[in-house]
Amino acid sequence: MGFFDLFVAQITDPFRIGLLAALVLTAANTAAAMNRWIPLALGLVFVAVLLPMTTAQGGEASLLWPIGVGLVSNAAILAVLLAVQAVYRRMRG
């Protein structure tokens, strides 16, 4: 599977989107006690590693490609979610 096919499959995965949405909400709730960006970065990596590890069909070498593309797709999804959150906060006042 090529980069674009894997990227589209990952970016449209509802489970991945749900995990990242929960990550954004959790990071917003704990921002007063912790830095907001460290949990987001660690969560982005965690989701990128978790999903290929749980759905792996091949060996260890075949996991590197989905994890790498997962980092890119998670960053894209997270950027959209953070933009939506910023618009919501701005409209809320």
Short mmCIF file of N, CA, C and O in Angstrom, two decimals:
data_model
loop_
_atom_site.label_atom_id
_atom_site.label_comp_id
_atom_site.label_asym_id
_atom_site.label_seq_id
_atom_site.Cartn_x
_atom_site.Cartn_y
_atom_site.Cartn_z
N MET A 1 0.84 -1.17 0.00
CA MET A 1 0.00 0.00 0.00
C MET A 1 0.90 1.24 0.00
O MET A 1 1.81 1.35 0.81
N GLY A 2 0.61 2.16 -0.90
CA GLY A 2 1.42 3.37 -1.02
C GLY A 2 1.10 4.38 0.06
O GLY A 2 0.16 4.23 0.85
N PHE A 3 1.91 5.45 0.08
CA PHE A 3 1.75 6.48 1.09
C PHE A 3 0.36 7.11 1.03
O PHE A 3 -0.31 7.24 2.06
N PHE A 4 -0.06 7.52 -0.15
CA PHE A 4 -1.35 8.21 -0.28
C PHE A 4 -2.51 7.32 0.12
O PHE A 4 -3.42 7.77 0.82
N ASP A 5 -2.49 6.06 -0.30
CA ASP A 5 -3.57 5.14 0.07
C ASP A 5 -3.63 4.93 1.58
O ASP A 5 -4.71 4.95 2.18
N LEU A 6 -2.49 4.72 2.19
CA LEU A 6 -2.43 4.52 3.63
C LEU A 6 -2.83 5.79 4.38
O LEU A 6 -3.55 5.75 5.38
N PHE A 7 -2.39 6.94 3.88
CA PHE A 7 -2.73 8.22 4.50
C PHE A 7 -4.24 8.46 4.47
O PHE A 7 -4.84 8.83 5.48
N VAL A 8 -4.87 8.22 3.34
CA VAL A 8 -6.33 8.41 3.22
C VAL A 8 -7.06 7.42 4.12
O VAL A 8 -8.05 7.77 4.77
N ALA A 9 -6.59 6.19 4.17
CA ALA A 9 -7.23 5.19 5.04
C ALA A 9 -7.12 5.60 6.51
O ALA A 9 -8.08 5.44 7.26
N GLN A 10 -5.99 6.13 6.90
CA GLN A 10 -5.81 6.52 8.30
C GLN A 10 -6.54 7.81 8.63
O GLN A 10 -7.08 7.96 9.72
N ILE A 11 -6.57 8.75 7.72
CA ILE A 11 -7.18 10.04 8.01
C ILE A 11 -8.71 9.95 8.05
O ILE A 11 -9.37 10.79 8.64
N THR A 12 -9.26 8.91 7.45
CA THR A 12 -10.72 8.73 7.47
C THR A 12 -11.15 7.67 8.48
O THR A 12 -12.33 7.33 8.53
N ASP A 13 -10.23 7.17 9.28
CA ASP A 13 -10.55 6.16 10.29
C ASP A 13 -11.29 6.81 11.46
O ASP A 13 -10.72 7.66 12.16
N PRO A 14 -12.55 6.46 11.69
CA PRO A 14 -13.31 7.11 12.76
C PRO A 14 -12.75 6.83 14.16
O PRO A 14 -12.86 7.69 15.05
N PHE A 15 -12.16 5.68 14.37
CA PHE A 15 -11.58 5.36 15.68
C PHE A 15 -10.39 6.27 15.97
O PHE A 15 -10.23 6.79 17.07
N ARG A 16 -9.55 6.48 14.96
CA ARG A 16 -8.39 7.38 15.10
C ARG A 16 -8.86 8.81 15.38
O ARG A 16 -8.32 9.48 16.26
N ILE A 17 -9.86 9.26 14.67
CA ILE A 17 -10.39 10.61 14.87
C ILE A 17 -10.98 10.74 16.27
O ILE A 17 -10.77 11.75 16.95
N GLY A 18 -11.69 9.73 16.72
CA GLY A 18 -12.27 9.75 18.06
C GLY A 18 -11.21 9.78 19.15
O GLY A 18 -11.35 10.52 20.14
N LEU A 19 -10.16 9.00 18.98
CA LEU A 19 -9.07 9.01 19.97
C LEU A 19 -8.40 10.38 20.04
O LEU A 19 -8.10 10.88 21.12
N LEU A 20 -8.18 10.98 18.88
CA LEU A 20 -7.53 12.28 18.86
C LEU A 20 -8.45 13.38 19.38
O LEU A 20 -7.99 14.33 20.03
N ALA A 21 -9.75 13.27 19.14
CA ALA A 21 -10.70 14.24 19.69
C ALA A 21 -10.72 14.14 21.22
O ALA A 21 -10.73 15.16 21.92
N ALA A 22 -10.71 12.93 21.74
CA ALA A 22 -10.65 12.75 23.19
C ALA A 22 -9.34 13.29 23.75
O ALA A 22 -9.31 13.86 24.84
N LEU A 23 -8.27 13.14 23.01
CA LEU A 23 -6.97 13.67 23.42
C LEU A 23 -7.03 15.20 23.52
O LEU A 23 -6.52 15.78 24.48
N VAL A 24 -7.63 15.86 22.54
CA VAL A 24 -7.73 17.32 22.56
C VAL A 24 -8.57 17.78 23.75
O VAL A 24 -8.22 18.74 24.44
N LEU A 25 -9.68 17.10 24.00
CA LEU A 25 -10.52 17.47 25.14
C LEU A 25 -9.79 17.25 26.47
O LEU A 25 -9.88 18.07 27.38
N THR A 26 -9.09 16.15 26.58
CA THR A 26 -8.35 15.87 27.81
C THR A 26 -7.22 16.89 28.02
O THR A 26 -7.01 17.37 29.14
N ALA A 27 -6.51 17.22 26.96
CA ALA A 27 -5.42 18.20 27.07
C ALA A 27 -5.97 19.57 27.44
O ALA A 27 -5.32 20.32 28.18
N ALA A 28 -7.16 19.91 26.95
CA ALA A 28 -7.77 21.20 27.31
C ALA A 28 -8.17 21.22 28.77
O ALA A 28 -8.05 22.25 29.44
N ASN A 29 -8.63 20.10 29.28
CA ASN A 29 -9.05 20.04 30.69
C ASN A 29 -7.88 20.04 31.66
O ASN A 29 -8.01 20.50 32.79
N THR A 30 -6.75 19.52 31.25
CA THR A 30 -5.59 19.45 32.14
C THR A 30 -4.56 20.53 31.85
O THR A 30 -3.45 20.49 32.39
N ALA A 31 -4.90 21.51 31.01
CA ALA A 31 -3.93 22.54 30.62
C ALA A 31 -3.49 23.39 31.80
O ALA A 31 -2.36 23.88 31.81
N ALA A 32 -4.34 23.57 32.79
CA ALA A 32 -3.96 24.39 33.95
C ALA A 32 -2.90 23.69 34.80
O ALA A 32 -2.01 24.34 35.35
N ALA A 33 -2.98 22.39 34.90
CA ALA A 33 -2.03 21.64 35.73
C ALA A 33 -0.77 21.24 34.97
O ALA A 33 0.30 21.13 35.54
N MET A 34 -0.93 21.01 33.67
CA MET A 34 0.20 20.58 32.84
C MET A 34 0.28 21.48 31.61
O MET A 34 -0.65 22.18 31.27
N ASN A 35 1.39 21.42 30.96
CA ASN A 35 1.50 22.09 29.68
C ASN A 35 0.56 21.42 28.68
O ASN A 35 0.36 20.21 28.73
N ARG A 36 -0.01 22.15 27.79
CA ARG A 36 -0.97 21.60 26.85
C ARG A 36 -0.28 20.81 25.73
O ARG A 36 -0.82 19.83 25.22
N TRP A 37 0.90 21.25 25.32
CA TRP A 37 1.53 20.68 24.12
C TRP A 37 2.23 19.35 24.37
O TRP A 37 2.32 18.52 23.46
N ILE A 38 2.73 19.13 25.56
CA ILE A 38 3.40 17.86 25.85
C ILE A 38 2.42 16.69 25.80
O ILE A 38 2.69 15.69 25.12
N PRO A 39 1.25 16.76 26.45
CA PRO A 39 0.29 15.66 26.32
C PRO A 39 -0.21 15.46 24.89
O PRO A 39 -0.43 14.33 24.46
N LEU A 40 -0.35 16.56 24.14
CA LEU A 40 -0.78 16.42 22.75
C LEU A 40 0.27 15.68 21.92
O LEU A 40 -0.07 14.80 21.12
N ALA A 41 1.52 16.04 22.11
CA ALA A 41 2.59 15.38 21.34
C ALA A 41 2.72 13.91 21.71
O ALA A 41 2.84 13.04 20.83
N LEU A 42 2.69 13.63 23.00
CA LEU A 42 2.80 12.23 23.43
C LEU A 42 1.58 11.41 22.99
O LEU A 42 1.71 10.25 22.60
N GLY A 43 0.41 12.01 23.05
CA GLY A 43 -0.80 11.32 22.60
C GLY A 43 -0.79 11.07 21.11
O GLY A 43 -1.24 10.02 20.64
N LEU A 44 -0.26 12.02 20.34
CA LEU A 44 -0.15 11.85 18.89
C LEU A 44 0.71 10.64 18.57
O LEU A 44 0.35 9.80 17.74
N VAL A 45 1.84 10.52 19.25
CA VAL A 45 2.74 9.37 19.04
C VAL A 45 2.08 8.08 19.53
O VAL A 45 2.16 7.04 18.86
N PHE A 46 1.41 8.14 20.68
CA PHE A 46 0.76 6.95 21.24
C PHE A 46 -0.28 6.39 20.28
O PHE A 46 -0.31 5.18 20.03
N VAL A 47 -1.12 7.24 19.72
CA VAL A 47 -2.15 6.77 18.79
C VAL A 47 -1.51 6.24 17.51
O VAL A 47 -1.96 5.23 16.96
N ALA A 48 -0.44 6.89 17.05
CA ALA A 48 0.24 6.43 15.83
C ALA A 48 0.85 5.05 16.01
O ALA A 48 0.92 4.27 15.06
N VAL A 49 1.29 4.73 17.21
CA VAL A 49 1.90 3.42 17.47
C VAL A 49 0.83 2.39 17.84
O VAL A 49 0.90 1.23 17.43
N LEU A 50 -0.17 2.81 18.61
CA LEU A 50 -1.18 1.88 19.12
C LEU A 50 -1.98 1.20 18.02
O LEU A 50 -2.13 -0.03 18.03
N LEU A 51 -2.48 1.96 17.09
CA LEU A 51 -3.37 1.37 16.09
C LEU A 51 -2.67 0.38 15.16
O LEU A 51 -3.20 -0.72 14.95
N PRO A 52 -1.49 0.66 14.61
CA PRO A 52 -0.82 -0.38 13.82
C PRO A 52 -0.42 -1.61 14.63
O PRO A 52 -0.43 -2.72 14.12
N MET A 53 -0.07 -1.40 15.90
CA MET A 53 0.33 -2.55 16.73
C MET A 53 -0.85 -3.49 16.99
O MET A 53 -0.67 -4.70 17.09
N THR A 54 -2.05 -2.94 17.13
CA THR A 54 -3.22 -3.78 17.43
C THR A 54 -3.83 -4.39 16.19
O THR A 54 -4.55 -5.37 16.30
N THR A 55 -3.55 -3.84 15.02
CA THR A 55 -4.12 -4.38 13.78
C THR A 55 -3.05 -4.96 12.87
O THR A 55 -3.31 -5.17 11.69
N ALA A 56 -1.85 -5.22 13.38
CA ALA A 56 -0.74 -5.70 12.56
C ALA A 56 -1.01 -7.10 12.04
O ALA A 56 -1.53 -7.96 12.75
N GLN A 57 -0.64 -7.32 10.79
CA GLN A 57 -0.79 -8.64 10.17
C GLN A 57 0.56 -9.23 9.80
O GLN A 57 0.68 -10.41 9.62
N GLY A 58 1.58 -8.39 9.69
CA GLY A 58 2.90 -8.87 9.32
C GLY A 58 3.85 -8.84 10.49
O GLY A 58 3.46 -8.83 11.65
N GLY A 59 5.13 -8.76 10.16
CA GLY A 59 6.15 -8.73 11.19
C GLY A 59 6.46 -7.32 11.65
O GLY A 59 5.76 -6.36 11.34
N GLU A 60 7.55 -7.20 12.40
CA GLU A 60 7.94 -5.92 12.97
C GLU A 60 8.33 -4.90 11.89
O GLU A 60 8.06 -3.72 12.03
N ALA A 61 8.96 -5.37 10.82
CA ALA A 61 9.39 -4.45 9.76
C ALA A 61 8.20 -3.81 9.06
O ALA A 61 8.29 -2.69 8.59
N SER A 62 7.08 -4.50 9.01
CA SER A 62 5.92 -3.94 8.32
C SER A 62 5.20 -2.90 9.18
O SER A 62 4.30 -2.24 8.69
N LEU A 63 5.58 -2.75 10.44
CA LEU A 63 4.94 -1.76 11.32
C LEU A 63 5.53 -0.36 11.15
O LEU A 63 4.85 0.62 11.46
N LEU A 64 6.75 -0.25 10.68
CA LEU A 64 7.39 1.05 10.60
C LEU A 64 6.68 1.99 9.63
O LEU A 64 6.52 3.17 9.91
N TRP A 65 6.25 1.48 8.50
CA TRP A 65 5.58 2.31 7.51
C TRP A 65 4.23 2.83 8.02
O TRP A 65 4.00 4.05 7.95
N PRO A 66 3.34 2.00 8.54
CA PRO A 66 2.07 2.54 9.06
C PRO A 66 2.25 3.48 10.25
O PRO A 66 1.48 4.44 10.40
N ILE A 67 3.25 3.25 11.07
CA ILE A 67 3.49 4.15 12.20
C ILE A 67 3.96 5.50 11.69
O ILE A 67 3.51 6.55 12.16
N GLY A 68 4.86 5.50 10.74
CA GLY A 68 5.35 6.76 10.17
C GLY A 68 4.26 7.56 9.48
O GLY A 68 4.14 8.77 9.68
N VAL A 69 3.46 6.88 8.69
CA VAL A 69 2.34 7.57 8.03
C VAL A 69 1.30 7.97 9.07
O VAL A 69 0.66 9.02 8.94
N GLY A 70 1.15 7.18 10.13
CA GLY A 70 0.23 7.52 11.21
C GLY A 70 0.62 8.81 11.91
O GLY A 70 -0.25 9.59 12.32
N LEU A 71 1.91 9.05 12.07
CA LEU A 71 2.36 10.31 12.66
C LEU A 71 1.93 11.50 11.80
O LEU A 71 1.46 12.52 12.31
N VAL A 72 2.05 11.35 10.50
CA VAL A 72 1.65 12.43 9.58
C VAL A 72 0.14 12.62 9.60
O VAL A 72 -0.36 13.74 9.69
N SER A 73 -0.61 11.53 9.51
CA SER A 73 -2.07 11.65 9.49
C SER A 73 -2.61 12.15 10.82
O SER A 73 -3.55 12.95 10.86
N ASN A 74 -2.01 11.71 11.92
CA ASN A 74 -2.44 12.21 13.23
C ASN A 74 -2.17 13.70 13.36
O ASN A 74 -2.98 14.43 13.93
N ALA A 75 -1.04 14.16 12.85
CA ALA A 75 -0.73 15.59 12.91
C ALA A 75 -1.74 16.38 12.09
O ALA A 75 -2.17 17.46 12.52
N ALA A 76 -2.16 15.86 10.95
CA ALA A 76 -3.16 16.56 10.13
C ALA A 76 -4.51 16.60 10.83
O ALA A 76 -5.16 17.65 10.87
N ILE A 77 -4.92 15.49 11.39
CA ILE A 77 -6.20 15.44 12.11
C ILE A 77 -6.15 16.35 13.33
O ILE A 77 -7.10 17.09 13.61
N LEU A 78 -5.05 16.30 14.05
CA LEU A 78 -4.90 17.12 15.25
C LEU A 78 -4.91 18.61 14.90
O LEU A 78 -5.48 19.41 15.64
N ALA A 79 -4.32 18.98 13.78
CA ALA A 79 -4.35 20.38 13.35
C ALA A 79 -5.78 20.85 13.09
O ALA A 79 -6.16 21.96 13.49
N VAL A 80 -6.56 20.01 12.45
CA VAL A 80 -7.97 20.36 12.19
C VAL A 80 -8.74 20.46 13.49
O VAL A 80 -9.52 21.41 13.71
N LEU A 81 -8.54 19.52 14.40
CA LEU A 81 -9.25 19.55 15.68
C LEU A 81 -8.87 20.76 16.52
O LEU A 81 -9.73 21.38 17.16
N LEU A 82 -7.60 21.14 16.50
CA LEU A 82 -7.17 22.31 17.25
C LEU A 82 -7.71 23.60 16.62
O LEU A 82 -8.04 24.55 17.33
N ALA A 83 -7.83 23.62 15.30
CA ALA A 83 -8.43 24.78 14.63
C ALA A 83 -9.91 24.90 14.99
O ALA A 83 -10.40 26.00 15.26
N VAL A 84 -10.62 23.78 15.03
CA VAL A 84 -12.03 23.79 15.43
C VAL A 84 -12.16 24.26 16.87
O VAL A 84 -13.05 25.06 17.19
N GLN A 85 -11.27 23.80 17.73
CA GLN A 85 -11.30 24.22 19.13
C GLN A 85 -11.03 25.72 19.25
O GLN A 85 -11.68 26.42 20.05
N ALA A 86 -10.10 26.25 18.47
CA ALA A 86 -9.79 27.68 18.52
C ALA A 86 -10.98 28.51 18.04
O ALA A 86 -11.30 29.55 18.62
N VAL A 87 -11.64 28.06 16.99
CA VAL A 87 -12.83 28.77 16.49
C VAL A 87 -13.94 28.73 17.53
O VAL A 87 -14.61 29.73 17.78
N TYR A 88 -14.12 27.59 18.17
CA TYR A 88 -15.14 27.46 19.21
C TYR A 88 -14.86 28.41 20.37
O TYR A 88 -15.76 29.09 20.87
N ARG A 89 -13.60 28.45 20.80
CA ARG A 89 -13.25 29.34 21.92
C ARG A 89 -13.44 30.81 21.55
O ARG A 89 -13.88 31.62 22.36
N ARG A 90 -13.11 31.15 20.31
CA ARG A 90 -13.26 32.53 19.87
C ARG A 90 -14.72 32.94 19.79
O ARG A 90 -15.10 34.04 20.16
N MET A 91 -15.57 32.02 19.31
CA MET A 91 -16.99 32.33 19.20
C MET A 91 -17.67 32.36 20.58
O MET A 91 -18.62 33.10 20.78
N ARG A 92 -17.18 31.55 21.49
CA ARG A 92 -17.74 31.50 22.83
C ARG A 92 -17.36 32.74 23.65
O ARG A 92 -18.11 33.15 24.52
N GLY A 93 -16.23 33.29 23.32
CA GLY A 93 -15.82 34.53 24.00
C GLY A 93 -14.95 34.27 25.09
O GLY A 93 -14.38 34.38 25.94
#
